[in-house]
PDB file of C-alpha atoms and ligand atoms in Angstrom:
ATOM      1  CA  UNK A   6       0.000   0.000   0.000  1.00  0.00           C
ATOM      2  CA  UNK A   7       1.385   3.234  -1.201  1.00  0.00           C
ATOM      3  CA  UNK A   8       2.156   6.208   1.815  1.00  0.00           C
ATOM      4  CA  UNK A   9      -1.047   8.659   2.000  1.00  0.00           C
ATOM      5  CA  UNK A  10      -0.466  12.020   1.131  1.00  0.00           C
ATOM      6  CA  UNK A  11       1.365  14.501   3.362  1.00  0.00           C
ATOM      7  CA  UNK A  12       1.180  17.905   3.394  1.00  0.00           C
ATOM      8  CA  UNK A  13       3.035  20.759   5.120  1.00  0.00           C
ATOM      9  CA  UNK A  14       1.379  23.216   7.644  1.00  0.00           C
ATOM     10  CA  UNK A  15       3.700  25.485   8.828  1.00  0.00           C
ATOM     11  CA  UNK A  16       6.696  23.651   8.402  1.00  0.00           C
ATOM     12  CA  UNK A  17       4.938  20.850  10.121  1.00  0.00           C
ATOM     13  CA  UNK A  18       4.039  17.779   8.255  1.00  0.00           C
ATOM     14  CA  UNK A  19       0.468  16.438   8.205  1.00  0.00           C
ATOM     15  CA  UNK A  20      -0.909  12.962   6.398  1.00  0.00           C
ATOM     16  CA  UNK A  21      -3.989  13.605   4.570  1.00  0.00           C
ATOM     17  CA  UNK A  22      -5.308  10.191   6.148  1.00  0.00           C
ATOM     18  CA  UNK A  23      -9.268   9.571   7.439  1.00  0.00           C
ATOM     19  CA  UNK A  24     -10.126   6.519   9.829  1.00  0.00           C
ATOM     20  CA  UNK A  25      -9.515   3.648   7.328  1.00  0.00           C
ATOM     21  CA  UNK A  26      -7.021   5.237   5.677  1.00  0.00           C
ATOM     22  CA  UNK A  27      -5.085   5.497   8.923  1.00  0.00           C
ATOM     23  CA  UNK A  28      -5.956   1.724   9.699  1.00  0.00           C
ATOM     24  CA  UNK A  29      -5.123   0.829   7.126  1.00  0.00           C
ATOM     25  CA  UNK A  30      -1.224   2.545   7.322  1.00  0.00           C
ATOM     26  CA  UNK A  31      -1.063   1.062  10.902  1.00  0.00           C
ATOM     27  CA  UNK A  32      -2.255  -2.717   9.638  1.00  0.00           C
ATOM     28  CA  UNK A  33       0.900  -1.910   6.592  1.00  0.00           C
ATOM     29  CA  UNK A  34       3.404  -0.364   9.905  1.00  0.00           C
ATOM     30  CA  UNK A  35       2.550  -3.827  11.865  1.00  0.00           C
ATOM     31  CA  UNK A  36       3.281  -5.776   8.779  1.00  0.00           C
ATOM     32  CA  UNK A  37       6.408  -3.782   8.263  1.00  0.00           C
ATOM     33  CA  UNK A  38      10.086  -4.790   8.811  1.00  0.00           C
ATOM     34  CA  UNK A  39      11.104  -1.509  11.408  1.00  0.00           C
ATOM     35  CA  UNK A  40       9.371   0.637  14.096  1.00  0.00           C
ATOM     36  CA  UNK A  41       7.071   4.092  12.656  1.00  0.00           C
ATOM     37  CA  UNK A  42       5.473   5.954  15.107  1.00  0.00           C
ATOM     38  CA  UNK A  43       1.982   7.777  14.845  1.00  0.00           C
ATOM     39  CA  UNK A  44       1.718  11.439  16.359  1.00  0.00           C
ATOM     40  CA  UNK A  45      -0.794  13.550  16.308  1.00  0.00           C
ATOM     41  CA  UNK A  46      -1.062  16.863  15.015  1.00  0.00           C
ATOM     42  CA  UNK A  47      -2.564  20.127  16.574  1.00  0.00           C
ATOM     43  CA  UNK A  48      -2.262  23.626  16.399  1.00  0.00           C
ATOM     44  CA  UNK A  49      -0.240  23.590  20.381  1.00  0.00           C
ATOM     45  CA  UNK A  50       1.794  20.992  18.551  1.00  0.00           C
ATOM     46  CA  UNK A  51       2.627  23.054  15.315  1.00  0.00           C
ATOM     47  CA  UNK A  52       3.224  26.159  17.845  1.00  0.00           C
ATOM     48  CA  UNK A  53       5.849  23.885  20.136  1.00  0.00           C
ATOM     49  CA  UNK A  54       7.949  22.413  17.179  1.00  0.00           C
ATOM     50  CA  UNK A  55       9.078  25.972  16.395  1.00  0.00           C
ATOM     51  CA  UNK A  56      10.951  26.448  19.532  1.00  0.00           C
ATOM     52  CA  UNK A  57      11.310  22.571  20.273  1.00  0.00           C
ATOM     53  CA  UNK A  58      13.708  20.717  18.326  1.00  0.00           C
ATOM     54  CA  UNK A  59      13.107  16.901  19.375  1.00  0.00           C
ATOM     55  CA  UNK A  60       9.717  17.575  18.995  1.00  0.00           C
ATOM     56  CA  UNK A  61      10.407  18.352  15.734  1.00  0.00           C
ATOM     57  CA  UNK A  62      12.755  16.210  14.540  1.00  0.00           C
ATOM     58  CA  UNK A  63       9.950  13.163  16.144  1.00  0.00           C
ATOM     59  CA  UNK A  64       6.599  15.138  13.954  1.00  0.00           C
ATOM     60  CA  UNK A  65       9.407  14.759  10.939  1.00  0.00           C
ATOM     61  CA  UNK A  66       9.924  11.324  11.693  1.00  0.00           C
ATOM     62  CA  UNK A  67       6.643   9.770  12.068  1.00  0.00           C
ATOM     63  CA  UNK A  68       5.361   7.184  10.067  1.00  0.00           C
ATOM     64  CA  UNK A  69       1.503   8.365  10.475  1.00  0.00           C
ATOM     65  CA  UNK A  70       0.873  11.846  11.535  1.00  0.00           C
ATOM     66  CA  UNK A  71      -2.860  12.229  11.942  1.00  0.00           C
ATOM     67  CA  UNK A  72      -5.187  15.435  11.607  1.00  0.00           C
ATOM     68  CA  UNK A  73      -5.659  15.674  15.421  1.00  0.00           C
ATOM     69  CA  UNK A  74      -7.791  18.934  15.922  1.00  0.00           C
ATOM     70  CA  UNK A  75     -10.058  20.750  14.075  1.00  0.00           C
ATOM     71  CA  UNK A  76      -7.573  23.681  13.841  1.00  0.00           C
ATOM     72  CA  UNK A  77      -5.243  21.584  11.693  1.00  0.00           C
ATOM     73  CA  UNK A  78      -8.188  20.413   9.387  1.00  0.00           C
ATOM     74  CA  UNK A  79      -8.713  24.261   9.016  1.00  0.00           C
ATOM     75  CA  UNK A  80      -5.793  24.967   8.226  1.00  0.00           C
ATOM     76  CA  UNK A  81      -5.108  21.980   5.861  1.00  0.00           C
ATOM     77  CA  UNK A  82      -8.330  23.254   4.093  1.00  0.00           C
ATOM     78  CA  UNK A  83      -6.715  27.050   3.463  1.00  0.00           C
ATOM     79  CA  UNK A  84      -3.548  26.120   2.903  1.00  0.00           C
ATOM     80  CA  UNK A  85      -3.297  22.763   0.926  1.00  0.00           C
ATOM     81  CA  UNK A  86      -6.403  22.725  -0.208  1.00  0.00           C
ATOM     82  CA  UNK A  87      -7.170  19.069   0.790  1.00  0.00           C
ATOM     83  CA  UNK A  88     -10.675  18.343   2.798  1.00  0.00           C
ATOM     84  CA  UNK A  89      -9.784  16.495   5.814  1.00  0.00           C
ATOM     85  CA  UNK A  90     -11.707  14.949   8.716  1.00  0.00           C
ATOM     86  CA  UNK A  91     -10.569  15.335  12.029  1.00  0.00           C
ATOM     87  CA  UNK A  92      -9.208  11.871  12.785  1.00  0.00           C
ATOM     88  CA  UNK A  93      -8.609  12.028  16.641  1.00  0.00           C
ATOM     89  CA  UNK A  94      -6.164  10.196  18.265  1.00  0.00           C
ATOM     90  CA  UNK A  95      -8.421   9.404  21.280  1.00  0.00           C
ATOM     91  CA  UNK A  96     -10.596   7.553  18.621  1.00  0.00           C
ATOM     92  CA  UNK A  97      -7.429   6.113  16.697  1.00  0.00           C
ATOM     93  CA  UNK A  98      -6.204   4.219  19.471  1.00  0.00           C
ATOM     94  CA  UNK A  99      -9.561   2.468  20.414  1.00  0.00           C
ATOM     95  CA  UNK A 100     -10.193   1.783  16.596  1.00  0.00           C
ATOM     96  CA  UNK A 101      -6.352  -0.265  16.566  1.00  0.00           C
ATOM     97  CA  UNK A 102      -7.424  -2.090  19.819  1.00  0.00           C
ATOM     98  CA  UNK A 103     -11.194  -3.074  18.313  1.00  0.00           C
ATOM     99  CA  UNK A 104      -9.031  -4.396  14.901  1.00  0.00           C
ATOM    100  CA  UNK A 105      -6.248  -6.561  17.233  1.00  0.00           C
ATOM    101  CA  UNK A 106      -8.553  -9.082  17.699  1.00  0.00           C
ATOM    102  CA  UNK A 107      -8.790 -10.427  15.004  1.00  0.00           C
ATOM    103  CA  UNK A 108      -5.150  -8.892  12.704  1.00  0.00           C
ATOM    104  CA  UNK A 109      -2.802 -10.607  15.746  1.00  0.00           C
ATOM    105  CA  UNK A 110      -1.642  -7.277  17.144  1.00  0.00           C
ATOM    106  CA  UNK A 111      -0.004  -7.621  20.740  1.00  0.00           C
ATOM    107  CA  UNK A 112      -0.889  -4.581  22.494  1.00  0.00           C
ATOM    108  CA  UNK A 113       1.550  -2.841  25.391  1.00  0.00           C
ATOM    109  CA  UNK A 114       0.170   0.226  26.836  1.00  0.00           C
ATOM    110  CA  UNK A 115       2.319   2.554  28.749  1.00  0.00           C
ATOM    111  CA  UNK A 116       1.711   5.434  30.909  1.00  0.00           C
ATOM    112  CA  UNK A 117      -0.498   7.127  33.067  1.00  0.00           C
ATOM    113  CA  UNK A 118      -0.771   7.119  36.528  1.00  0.00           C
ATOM    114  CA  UNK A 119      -0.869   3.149  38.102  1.00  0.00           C
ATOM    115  CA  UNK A 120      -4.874   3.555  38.634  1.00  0.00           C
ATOM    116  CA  UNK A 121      -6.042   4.686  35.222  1.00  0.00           C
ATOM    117  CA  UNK A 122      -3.417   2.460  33.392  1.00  0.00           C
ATOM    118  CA  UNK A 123      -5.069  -0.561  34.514  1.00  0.00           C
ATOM    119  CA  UNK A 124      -8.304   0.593  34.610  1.00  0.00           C
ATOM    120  CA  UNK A 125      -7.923   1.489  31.098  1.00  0.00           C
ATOM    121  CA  UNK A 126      -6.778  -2.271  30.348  1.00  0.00           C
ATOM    122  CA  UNK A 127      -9.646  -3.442  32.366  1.00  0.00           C
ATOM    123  CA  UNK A 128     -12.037  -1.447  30.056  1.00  0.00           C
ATOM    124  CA  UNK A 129     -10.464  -2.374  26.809  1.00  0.00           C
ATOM    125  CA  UNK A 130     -11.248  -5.998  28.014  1.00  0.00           C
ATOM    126  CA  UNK A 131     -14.395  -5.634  28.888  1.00  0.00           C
ATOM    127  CA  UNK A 132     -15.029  -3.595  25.364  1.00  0.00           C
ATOM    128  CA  UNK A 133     -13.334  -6.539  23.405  1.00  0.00           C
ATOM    129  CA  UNK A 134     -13.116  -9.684  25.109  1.00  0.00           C
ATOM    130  CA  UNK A 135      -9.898 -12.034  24.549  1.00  0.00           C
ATOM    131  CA  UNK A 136      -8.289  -8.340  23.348  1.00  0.00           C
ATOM    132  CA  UNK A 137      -4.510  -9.525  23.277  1.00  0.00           C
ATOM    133  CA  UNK A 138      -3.155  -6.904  25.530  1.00  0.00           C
ATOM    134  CA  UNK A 139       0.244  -8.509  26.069  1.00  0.00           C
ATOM    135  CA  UNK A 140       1.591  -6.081  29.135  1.00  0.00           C
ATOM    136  CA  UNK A 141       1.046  -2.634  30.407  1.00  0.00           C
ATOM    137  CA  UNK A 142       2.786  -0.460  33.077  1.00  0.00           C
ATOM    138  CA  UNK A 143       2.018   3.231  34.501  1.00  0.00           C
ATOM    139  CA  UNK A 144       3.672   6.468  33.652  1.00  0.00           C
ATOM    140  CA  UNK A 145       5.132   8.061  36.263  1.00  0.00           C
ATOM    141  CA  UNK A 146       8.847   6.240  36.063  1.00  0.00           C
ATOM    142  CA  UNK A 147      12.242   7.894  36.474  1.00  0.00           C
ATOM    143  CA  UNK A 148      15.240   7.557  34.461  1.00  0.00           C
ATOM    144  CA  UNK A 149      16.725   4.670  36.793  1.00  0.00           C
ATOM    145  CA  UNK A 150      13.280   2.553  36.284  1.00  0.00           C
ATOM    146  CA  UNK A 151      12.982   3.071  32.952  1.00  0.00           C
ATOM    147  CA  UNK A 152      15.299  -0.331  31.882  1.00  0.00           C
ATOM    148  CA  UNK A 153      12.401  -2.005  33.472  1.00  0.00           C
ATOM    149  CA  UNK A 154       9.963  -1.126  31.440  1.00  0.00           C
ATOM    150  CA  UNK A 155      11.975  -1.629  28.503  1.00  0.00           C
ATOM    151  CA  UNK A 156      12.786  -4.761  29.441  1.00  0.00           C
ATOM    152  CA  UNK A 157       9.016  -5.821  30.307  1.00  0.00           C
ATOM    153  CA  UNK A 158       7.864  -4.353  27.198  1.00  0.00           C
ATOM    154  CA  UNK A 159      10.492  -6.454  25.030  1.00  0.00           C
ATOM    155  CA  UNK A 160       9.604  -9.234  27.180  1.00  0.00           C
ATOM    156  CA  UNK A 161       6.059  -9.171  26.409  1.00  0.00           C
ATOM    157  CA  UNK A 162       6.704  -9.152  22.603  1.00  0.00           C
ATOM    158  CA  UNK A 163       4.594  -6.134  21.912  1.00  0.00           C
ATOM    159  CA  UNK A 164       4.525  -5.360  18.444  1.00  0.00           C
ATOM    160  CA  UNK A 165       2.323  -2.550  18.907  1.00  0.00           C
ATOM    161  CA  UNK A 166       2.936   0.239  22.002  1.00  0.00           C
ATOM    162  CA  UNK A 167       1.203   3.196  23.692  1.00  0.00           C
ATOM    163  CA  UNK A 168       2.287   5.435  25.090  1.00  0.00           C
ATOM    164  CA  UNK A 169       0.492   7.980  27.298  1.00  0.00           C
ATOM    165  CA  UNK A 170       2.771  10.836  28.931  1.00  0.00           C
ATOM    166  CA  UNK A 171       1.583  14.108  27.189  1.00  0.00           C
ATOM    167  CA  UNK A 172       2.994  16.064  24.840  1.00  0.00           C
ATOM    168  CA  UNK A 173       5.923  16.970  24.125  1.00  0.00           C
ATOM    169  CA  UNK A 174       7.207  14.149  27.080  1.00  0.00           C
ATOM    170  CA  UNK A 175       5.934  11.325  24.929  1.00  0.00           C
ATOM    171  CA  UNK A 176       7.537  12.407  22.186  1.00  0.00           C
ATOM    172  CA  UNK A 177      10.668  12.402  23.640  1.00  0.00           C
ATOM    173  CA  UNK A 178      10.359   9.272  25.537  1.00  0.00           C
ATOM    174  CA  UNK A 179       9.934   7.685  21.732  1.00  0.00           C
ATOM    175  CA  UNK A 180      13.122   9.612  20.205  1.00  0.00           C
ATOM    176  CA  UNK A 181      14.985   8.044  23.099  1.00  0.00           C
ATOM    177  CA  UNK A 182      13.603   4.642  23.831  1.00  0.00           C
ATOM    178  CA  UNK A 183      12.285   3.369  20.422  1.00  0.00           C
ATOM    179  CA  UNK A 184      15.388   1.829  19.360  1.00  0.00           C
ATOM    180  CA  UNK A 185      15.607  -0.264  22.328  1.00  0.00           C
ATOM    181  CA  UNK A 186      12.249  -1.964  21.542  1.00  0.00           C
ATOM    182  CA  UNK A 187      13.125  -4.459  18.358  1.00  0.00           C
ATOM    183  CA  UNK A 188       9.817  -5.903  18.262  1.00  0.00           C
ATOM    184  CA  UNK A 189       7.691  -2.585  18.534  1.00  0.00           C
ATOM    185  CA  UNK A 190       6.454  -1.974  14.623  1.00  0.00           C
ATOM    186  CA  UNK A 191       3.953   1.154  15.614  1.00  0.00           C
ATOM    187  CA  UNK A 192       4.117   3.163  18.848  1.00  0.00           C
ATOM    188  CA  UNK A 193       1.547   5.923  19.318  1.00  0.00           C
ATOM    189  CA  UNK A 194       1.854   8.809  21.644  1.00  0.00           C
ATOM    190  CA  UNK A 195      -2.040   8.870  23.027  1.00  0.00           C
ATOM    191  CA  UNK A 196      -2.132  11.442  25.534  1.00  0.00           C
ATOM    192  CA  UNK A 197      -4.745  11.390  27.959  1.00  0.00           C
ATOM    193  CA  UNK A 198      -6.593   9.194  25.999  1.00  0.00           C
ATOM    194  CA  UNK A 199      -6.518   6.496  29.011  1.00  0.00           C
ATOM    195  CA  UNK A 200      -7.808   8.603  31.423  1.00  0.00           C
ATOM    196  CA  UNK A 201     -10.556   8.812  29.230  1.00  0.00           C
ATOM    197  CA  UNK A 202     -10.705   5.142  28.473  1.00  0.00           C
ATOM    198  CA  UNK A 203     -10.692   4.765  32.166  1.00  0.00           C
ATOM    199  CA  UNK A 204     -13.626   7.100  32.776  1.00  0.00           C
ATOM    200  CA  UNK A 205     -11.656  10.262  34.528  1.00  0.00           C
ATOM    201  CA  UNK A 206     -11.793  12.664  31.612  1.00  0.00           C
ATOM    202  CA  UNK A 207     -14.662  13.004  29.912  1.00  0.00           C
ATOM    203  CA  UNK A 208     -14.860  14.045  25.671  1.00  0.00           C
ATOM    204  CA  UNK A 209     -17.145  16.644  24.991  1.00  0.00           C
ATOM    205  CA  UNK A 210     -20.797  15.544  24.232  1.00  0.00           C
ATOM    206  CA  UNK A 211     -21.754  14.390  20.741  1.00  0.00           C
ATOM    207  CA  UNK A 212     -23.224  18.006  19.544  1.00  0.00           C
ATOM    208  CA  UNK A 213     -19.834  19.698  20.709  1.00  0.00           C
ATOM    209  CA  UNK A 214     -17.880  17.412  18.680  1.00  0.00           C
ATOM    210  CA  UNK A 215     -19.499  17.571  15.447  1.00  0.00           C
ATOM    211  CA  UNK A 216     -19.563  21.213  15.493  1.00  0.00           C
ATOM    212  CA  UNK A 217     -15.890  21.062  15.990  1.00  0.00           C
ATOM    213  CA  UNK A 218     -16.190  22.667  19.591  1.00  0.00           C
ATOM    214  CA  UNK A 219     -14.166  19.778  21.297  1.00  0.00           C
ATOM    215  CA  UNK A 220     -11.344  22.278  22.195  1.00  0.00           C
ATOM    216  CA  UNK A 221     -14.100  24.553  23.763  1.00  0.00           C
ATOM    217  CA  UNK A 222     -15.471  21.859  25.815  1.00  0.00           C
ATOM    218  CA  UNK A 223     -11.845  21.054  26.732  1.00  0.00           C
ATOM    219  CA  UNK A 224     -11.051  24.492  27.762  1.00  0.00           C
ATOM    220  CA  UNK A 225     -13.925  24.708  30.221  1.00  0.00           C
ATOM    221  CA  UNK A 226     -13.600  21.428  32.238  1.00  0.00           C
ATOM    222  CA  UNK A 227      -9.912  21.446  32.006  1.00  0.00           C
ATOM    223  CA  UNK A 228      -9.029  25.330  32.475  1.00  0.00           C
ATOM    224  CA  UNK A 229      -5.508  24.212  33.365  1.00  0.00           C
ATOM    225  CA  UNK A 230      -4.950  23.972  29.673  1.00  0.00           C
ATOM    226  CA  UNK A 231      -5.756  27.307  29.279  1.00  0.00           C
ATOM    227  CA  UNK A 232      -2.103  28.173  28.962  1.00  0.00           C
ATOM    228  CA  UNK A 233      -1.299  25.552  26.324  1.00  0.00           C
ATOM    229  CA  UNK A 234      -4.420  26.868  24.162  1.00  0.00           C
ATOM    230  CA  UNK A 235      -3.084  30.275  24.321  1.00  0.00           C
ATOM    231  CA  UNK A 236      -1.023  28.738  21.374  1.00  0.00           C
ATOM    232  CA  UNK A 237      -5.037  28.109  18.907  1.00  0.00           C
ATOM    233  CA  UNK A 238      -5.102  32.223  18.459  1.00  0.00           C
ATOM    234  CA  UNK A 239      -1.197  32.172  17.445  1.00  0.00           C
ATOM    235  CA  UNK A 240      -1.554  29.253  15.328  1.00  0.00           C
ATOM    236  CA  UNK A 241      -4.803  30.984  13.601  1.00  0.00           C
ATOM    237  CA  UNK A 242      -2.740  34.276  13.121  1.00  0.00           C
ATOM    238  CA  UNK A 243       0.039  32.071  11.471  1.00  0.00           C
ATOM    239  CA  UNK A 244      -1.872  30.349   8.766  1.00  0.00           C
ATOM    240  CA  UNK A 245      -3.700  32.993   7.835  1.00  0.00           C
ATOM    241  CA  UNK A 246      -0.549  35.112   7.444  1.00  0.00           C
ATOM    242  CA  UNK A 247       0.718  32.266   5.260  1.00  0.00           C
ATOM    243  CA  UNK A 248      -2.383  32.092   3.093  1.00  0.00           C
ATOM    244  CA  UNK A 249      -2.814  35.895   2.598  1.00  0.00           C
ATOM    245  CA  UNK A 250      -0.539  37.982   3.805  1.00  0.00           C
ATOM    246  CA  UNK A 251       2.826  36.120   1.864  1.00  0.00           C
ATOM    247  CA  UNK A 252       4.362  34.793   4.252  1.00  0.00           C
ATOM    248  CA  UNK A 253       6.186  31.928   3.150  1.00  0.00           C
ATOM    249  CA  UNK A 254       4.365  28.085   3.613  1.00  0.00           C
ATOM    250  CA  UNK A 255       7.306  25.495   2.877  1.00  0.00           C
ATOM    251  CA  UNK A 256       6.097  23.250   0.024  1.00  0.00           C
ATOM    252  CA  UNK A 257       2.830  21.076   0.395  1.00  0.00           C
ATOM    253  CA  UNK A 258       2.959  17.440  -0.569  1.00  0.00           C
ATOM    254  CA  UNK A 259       5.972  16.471   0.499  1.00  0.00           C
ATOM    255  CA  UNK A 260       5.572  12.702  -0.068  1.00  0.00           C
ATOM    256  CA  UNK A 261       3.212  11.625  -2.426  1.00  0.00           C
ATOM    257  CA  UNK A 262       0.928   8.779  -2.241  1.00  0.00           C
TER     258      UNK A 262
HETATM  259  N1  UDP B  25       1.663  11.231  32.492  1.00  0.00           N
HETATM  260  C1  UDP B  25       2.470  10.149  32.819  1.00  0.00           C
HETATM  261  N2  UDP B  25       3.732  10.393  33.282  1.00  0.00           N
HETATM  262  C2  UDP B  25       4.236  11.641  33.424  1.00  0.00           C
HETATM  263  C3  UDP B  25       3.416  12.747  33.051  1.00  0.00           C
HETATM  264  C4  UDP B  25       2.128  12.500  32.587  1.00  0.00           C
HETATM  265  O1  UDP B  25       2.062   9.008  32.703  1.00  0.00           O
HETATM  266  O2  UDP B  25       5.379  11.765  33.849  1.00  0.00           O
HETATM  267  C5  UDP B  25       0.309  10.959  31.998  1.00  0.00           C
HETATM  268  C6  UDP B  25      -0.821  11.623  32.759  1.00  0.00           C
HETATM  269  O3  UDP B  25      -1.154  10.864  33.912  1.00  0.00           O
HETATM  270  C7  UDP B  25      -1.946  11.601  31.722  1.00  0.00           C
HETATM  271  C8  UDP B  25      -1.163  11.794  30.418  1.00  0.00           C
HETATM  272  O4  UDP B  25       0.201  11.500  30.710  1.00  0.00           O
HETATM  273  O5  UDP B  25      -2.555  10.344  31.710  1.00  0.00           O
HETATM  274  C9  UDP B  25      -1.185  13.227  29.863  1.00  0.00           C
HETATM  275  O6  UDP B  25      -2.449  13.596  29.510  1.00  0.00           O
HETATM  276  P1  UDP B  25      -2.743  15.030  28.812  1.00  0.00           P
HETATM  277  O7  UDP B  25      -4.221  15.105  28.612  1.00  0.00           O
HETATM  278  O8  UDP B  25      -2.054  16.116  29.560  1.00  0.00           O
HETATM  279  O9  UDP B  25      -1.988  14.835  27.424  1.00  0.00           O
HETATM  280  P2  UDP B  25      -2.195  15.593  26.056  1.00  0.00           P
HETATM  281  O10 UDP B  25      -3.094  14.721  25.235  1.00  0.00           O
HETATM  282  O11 UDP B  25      -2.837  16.906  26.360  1.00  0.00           O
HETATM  283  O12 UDP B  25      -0.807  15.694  25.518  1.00  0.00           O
END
């Protein structure tokens, strides 16, 4: 299966991928013969990677790079003209665990704190029963405990990994540890999507979401993110500079697909 498309927002790469598309390019990743990671893109994201060079070097990377918020759909829309969908990583992640039943996938998921990591597991095998989650282990670890974890997730033979620590600390944590995982084929950074998995965090309701109001909804119940939103109005001022005010947009459609 050829690579989807990716496009370029703000010197930020983007895969012009929906749901199946993106199954699809994990089911190809698992098959594959080396590790690709899947990251998701946002506008705080896009905003970080300017002053943030692992983060990056990890977006450039990335095997699958998914239209994460609606604010990269936007801006994908303006600037490449390509229609996405918002293909959330909160929903990628369950979608990949619903299809390892039956495509073999051995599932490892990593991070959080000790209580939502396995209550996460416990929901994912309630959801899909016989769900081959091969190992899992909570988030808060420090340098000197991190060979465990490496070694439990090589001895588990995960071939594909989780991993929830936020952004840009997941990231990172992939840079640095992927290599030391031979039998990892896709590892997605999933950010608080087990604490929603295991009930703490809430998505917005149905009639946020498909008026594109997730980040709204977000804002309000979570207002310590206000800070890391401050980046939406900089990110808005940024495309729209590229698209009409000249600013230079590095190429679109850098691979081809
Ligand atoms: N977390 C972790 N270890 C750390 C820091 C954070 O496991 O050292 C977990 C935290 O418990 C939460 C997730 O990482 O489950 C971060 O969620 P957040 O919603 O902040 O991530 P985002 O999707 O916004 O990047």
């Amino acid at each position: 299966m050829s690579s989807p498309k990716r496009v370029n927002i703000l010197g930020v790469p983007v895969d012009c991928v929906d749901m199946a598309r993106s199954l699809e390019r994990v089911d190809a990743m698992v098959r594959g013969d080396r590790a690709h990671t899947i990251l998701a893109v946002n506008p705080e994201k896009v905003i970080q990677a300017q002053t943030d060079p692992i983060l990056r070097r990890a977006l450039e990377g990335a095997g699958l790079l998914i239209p994460d918020g609606i604010g990269v759909v936007w801006a994908v829309r303006l600037l490449c003209k390509e229609h996405l969908a918002r293909v959330p990583g909160a929903e990628l992640m369950p979608a990949i665990c619903a299809e390892s039943v039956t495509r073999g996938y051995r599932l490892f998921l990593f991070g959080a704190s000790e209580e939502v990591n396995v209550q996460a597991v416990a929901e994912l095998r309630r959801r899909h029963p016989g769900i081959p989650i091969v190992g899992h282990h909570h988030g808060y670890v420090d340098e000197a405990g991190m060979g465990t974890v490496i070694e439990a997730i090589n001895r588990s033979g995960a071939n594909v990994l989780f991993v929830a620590l936020g952004s840009p600390k997941q990231e990172q944590w992939m840079e640095k540890h992927l290599p030391q995982l031979p039998a990892v084929r896709v590892c997605q950074g999933v950010g608080g999507t087990f604490d929603v998995l295991a009930g703490r965090v809430r998505r917005a309701p149905l009639p946020l979401r498909r008026a594109n109001l997730e980040w709204f909804y977000r804002l309000l119940t979570e207002p310590r993110r206000a800070l890391r939103q401050a980046a939406i109005p900089r990110f808005a001022w940024q495309v729209l500079r590229a698209r009409f005010g000249g600013a230079s947009q590095p190429a679109s459609g850098a691979r081809g697909g």
